[in-house]
PDB file of C-alpha atoms in Angstrom:
ATOM      1  CA  MET A   1       8.834 -18.320  35.807  1.00 45.00           C
ATOM      2  CA  VAL A   2       7.395 -16.795  38.963  1.00 49.00           C
ATOM      3  CA  ALA A   3       6.103 -13.224  38.921  1.00 51.00           C
ATOM      4  CA  GLY A   4       9.165 -11.830  40.706  1.00 57.00           C
ATOM      5  CA  ASP A   5      11.467 -13.346  38.119  1.00 74.00           C
ATOM      6  CA  TRP A   6       9.482 -11.702  35.299  1.00 73.00           C
ATOM      7  CA  MET A   7       9.911  -8.333  36.963  1.00 75.00           C
ATOM      8  CA  ALA A   8      13.659  -8.861  37.383  1.00 76.00           C
ATOM      9  CA  ALA A   9      13.955 -10.000  33.783  1.00 73.00           C
ATOM     10  CA  ARG A  10      12.027  -6.925  32.628  1.00 74.00           C
ATOM     11  CA  GLU A  11      14.474  -4.647  34.437  1.00 76.00           C
ATOM     12  CA  LEU A  12      17.496  -6.479  33.006  1.00 72.00           C
ATOM     13  CA  ILE A  13      16.176  -6.065  29.470  1.00 71.00           C
ATOM     14  CA  ARG A  14      15.305  -2.401  29.940  1.00 71.00           C
ATOM     15  CA  ASN A  15      18.709  -1.671  31.436  1.00 72.00           C
ATOM     16  CA  ALA A  16      20.550  -3.564  28.712  1.00 68.00           C
ATOM     17  CA  ARG A  17      18.677  -1.750  25.937  1.00 62.00           C
ATOM     18  CA  THR A  18      19.186   1.627  27.656  1.00 65.00           C
ATOM     19  CA  ARG A  19      22.927   1.024  27.889  1.00 61.00           C
ATOM     20  CA  GLY A  20      22.968  -0.516  24.406  1.00 54.00           C
ATOM     21  CA  GLN A  21      24.931   2.380  22.959  1.00 56.00           C
ATOM     22  CA  GLU A  22      27.838   1.403  25.200  1.00 59.00           C
ATOM     23  CA  LEU A  23      27.567  -2.359  24.835  1.00 64.00           C
ATOM     24  CA  VAL A  24      28.334  -3.798  21.403  1.00 69.00           C
ATOM     25  CA  TRP A  25      26.784  -7.180  22.195  1.00 68.00           C
ATOM     26  CA  VAL A  26      23.452  -5.530  23.035  1.00 67.00           C
ATOM     27  CA  ALA A  27      23.204  -3.944  19.604  1.00 71.00           C
ATOM     28  CA  LYS A  28      23.924  -7.307  17.987  1.00 77.00           C
ATOM     29  CA  ARG A  29      21.224  -9.009  20.085  1.00 81.00           C
ATOM     30  CA  ASP A  30      18.610  -6.253  19.996  1.00 84.00           C
ATOM     31  CA  ALA A  31      16.033  -8.434  18.221  1.00 91.00           C
ATOM     32  CA  ASP A  32      16.448 -11.146  20.857  1.00 90.00           C
ATOM     33  CA  LEU A  33      16.076  -8.592  23.638  1.00 88.00           C
ATOM     34  CA  LEU A  34      12.939  -7.134  22.052  1.00 92.00           C
ATOM     35  CA  LEU A  35      11.406 -10.603  21.654  1.00 95.00           C
ATOM     36  CA  ALA A  36      12.203 -11.358  25.285  1.00 92.00           C
ATOM     37  CA  ARG A  37      10.641  -8.044  26.262  1.00 92.00           C
ATOM     38  CA  MET A  38       7.488  -8.905  24.282  1.00 96.00           C
ATOM     39  CA  ARG A  39       7.205 -12.187  26.193  1.00 95.00           C
ATOM     40  CA  ILE A  40       7.938 -10.619  29.569  1.00 92.00           C
ATOM     41  CA  GLU A  41       5.532  -7.714  29.155  1.00 94.00           C
ATOM     42  CA  GLN A  42       2.780 -10.078  28.042  1.00 96.00           C
ATOM     43  CA  ALA A  43       3.438 -12.393  30.988  1.00 93.00           C
ATOM     44  CA  CYS A  44       3.285  -9.403  33.350  1.00 91.00           C
ATOM     45  CA  GLY A  45      -0.045  -8.300  31.879  1.00 95.00           C
ATOM     46  CA  GLU A  46       1.458  -5.124  30.420  1.00 95.00           C
ATOM     47  CA  ARG A  47      -0.398  -5.087  27.103  1.00 97.00           C
ATOM     48  CA  THR A  48       0.707  -1.585  26.052  1.00 97.00           C
ATOM     49  CA  ALA A  49       4.369  -2.326  26.792  1.00 96.00           C
ATOM     50  CA  MET A  50       4.062  -5.636  24.908  1.00 97.00           C
ATOM     51  CA  LEU A  51       2.656  -3.796  21.903  1.00 98.00           C
ATOM     52  CA  ILE A  52       5.436  -1.191  22.017  1.00 96.00           C
ATOM     53  CA  ALA A  53       8.056  -3.953  22.085  1.00 96.00           C
ATOM     54  CA  THR A  54       6.257  -5.679  19.196  1.00 98.00           C
ATOM     55  CA  LYS A  55       6.314  -2.478  17.132  1.00 97.00           C
ATOM     56  CA  GLN A  56      10.023  -2.079  17.829  1.00 95.00           C
ATOM     57  CA  PHE A  57      10.691  -5.734  16.997  1.00 97.00           C
ATOM     58  CA  LEU A  58       8.902  -5.723  13.644  1.00 97.00           C
ATOM     59  CA  ASP A  59      10.942  -4.057  10.930  1.00 95.00           C
ATOM     60  CA  GLY A  60       9.396  -5.466   7.752  1.00 93.00           C
ATOM     61  CA  ASP A  61      11.719  -8.483   7.749  1.00 94.00           C
ATOM     62  CA  GLU A  62       9.846 -11.730   7.057  1.00 96.00           C
ATOM     63  CA  ARG A  63      11.854 -13.654   9.660  1.00 96.00           C
ATOM     64  CA  ARG A  64      10.836 -11.238  12.377  1.00 97.00           C
ATOM     65  CA  ALA A  65       7.226 -11.360  11.208  1.00 98.00           C
ATOM     66  CA  SER A  66       7.357 -15.154  11.389  1.00 98.00           C
ATOM     67  CA  THR A  67       8.860 -15.046  14.886  1.00 98.00           C
ATOM     68  CA  ALA A  68       6.211 -12.578  16.051  1.00 98.00           C
ATOM     69  CA  LEU A  69       3.500 -14.780  14.536  1.00 98.00           C
ATOM     70  CA  SER A  70       4.839 -17.778  16.462  1.00 98.00           C
ATOM     71  CA  PHE A  71       4.717 -15.688  19.627  1.00 98.00           C
ATOM     72  CA  ALA A  72       1.112 -14.683  18.865  1.00 98.00           C
ATOM     73  CA  GLN A  73       0.150 -18.318  18.290  1.00 98.00           C
ATOM     74  CA  GLN A  74       1.771 -19.361  21.566  1.00 98.00           C
ATOM     75  CA  ILE A  75      -0.038 -16.774  23.638  1.00 98.00           C
ATOM     76  CA  TYR A  76      -3.317 -17.431  21.809  1.00 98.00           C
ATOM     77  CA  ALA A  77      -3.002 -21.089  22.813  1.00 97.00           C
ATOM     78  CA  THR A  78      -2.693 -20.053  26.467  1.00 96.00           C
ATOM     79  CA  GLY A  79      -5.940 -18.089  26.250  1.00 97.00           C
ATOM     80  CA  ALA A  80      -4.450 -14.611  25.740  1.00 97.00           C
ATOM     81  CA  LYS A  81      -6.526 -14.101  22.601  1.00 97.00           C
ATOM     82  CA  GLU A  82      -6.704 -10.300  22.819  1.00 97.00           C
ATOM     83  CA  ASP A  83      -2.935 -10.009  23.182  1.00 98.00           C
ATOM     84  CA  ALA A  84      -2.423 -12.419  20.292  1.00 98.00           C
ATOM     85  CA  ALA A  85      -4.825 -10.414  18.130  1.00 97.00           C
ATOM     86  CA  LEU A  86      -2.907  -7.207  18.894  1.00 97.00           C
ATOM     87  CA  VAL A  87       0.385  -8.822  17.854  1.00 98.00           C
ATOM     88  CA  LEU A  88      -1.233 -10.206  14.694  1.00 98.00           C
ATOM     89  CA  ARG A  89      -2.671  -6.794  13.776  1.00 97.00           C
ATOM     90  CA  GLU A  90       0.762  -5.225  14.210  1.00 98.00           C
ATOM     91  CA  ILE A  91       2.370  -7.888  12.004  1.00 98.00           C
ATOM     92  CA  LEU A  92      -0.212  -7.188   9.282  1.00 97.00           C
ATOM     93  CA  ARG A  93       0.237  -3.428   9.671  1.00 97.00           C
ATOM     94  CA  LYS A  94       3.994  -3.712   9.220  1.00 97.00           C
ATOM     95  CA  SER A  95       3.930  -6.542   6.629  1.00 96.00           C
ATOM     96  CA  PRO A  96       0.487  -6.447   4.965  1.00 94.00           C
ATOM     97  CA  ASP A  97       1.402  -9.120   2.411  1.00 94.00           C
ATOM     98  CA  PHE A  98       2.735 -11.646   4.924  1.00 96.00           C
ATOM     99  CA  GLY A  99       0.620 -14.649   3.921  1.00 96.00           C
ATOM    100  CA  PRO A 100       0.978 -16.736   7.089  1.00 97.00           C
ATOM    101  CA  ALA A 101      -0.349 -13.834   9.193  1.00 97.00           C
ATOM    102  CA  GLU A 102      -3.247 -13.299   6.797  1.00 96.00           C
ATOM    103  CA  LYS A 103      -4.153 -17.004   7.057  1.00 97.00           C
ATOM    104  CA  GLN A 104      -3.886 -16.906  10.844  1.00 97.00           C
ATOM    105  CA  GLY A 105      -6.207 -13.922  10.951  1.00 95.00           C
ATOM    106  CA  VAL A 106      -8.799 -15.847   8.962  1.00 94.00           C
ATOM    107  CA  ALA A 107      -8.428 -18.864  11.258  1.00 95.00           C
ATOM    108  CA  TRP A 108      -8.912 -16.744  14.381  1.00 95.00           C
ATOM    109  CA  ARG A 109     -11.898 -14.840  13.028  1.00 90.00           C
ATOM    110  CA  PRO A 110     -15.109 -15.977  14.717  1.00 83.00           C
ATOM    111  CA  LYS A 111     -17.153 -18.295  12.521  1.00 78.00           C
ATOM    112  CA  LYS A 112     -20.577 -17.056  11.449  1.00 77.00           C
ATOM    113  CA  GLN A 113     -23.384 -19.393  12.344  1.00 69.00           C
TER     114      GLN A 113
END
């Protein structure tokens, strides 16, 4: 997606979530909208907004933690290691016993030489 499209997508998501009280489908798809917002904010370089969306997305549910972990792994693979680490820390804050996130944290920790 080109930069302009990310900005347009960001506005669509913000507007949909703002009007969510009026739109039944928005409430039913809130998790999808938050995940999209996480991706968009990260792609736009808006680390704080990405983290806010991540905090809103994570609710203690293991499926959401798994989805957020997949997102973190994807952005880590693109070189956005700091962003990925922030998402991982938030997953572990919200779900401290989520084993896959704990293992990923160990894997990403710099090796001592």
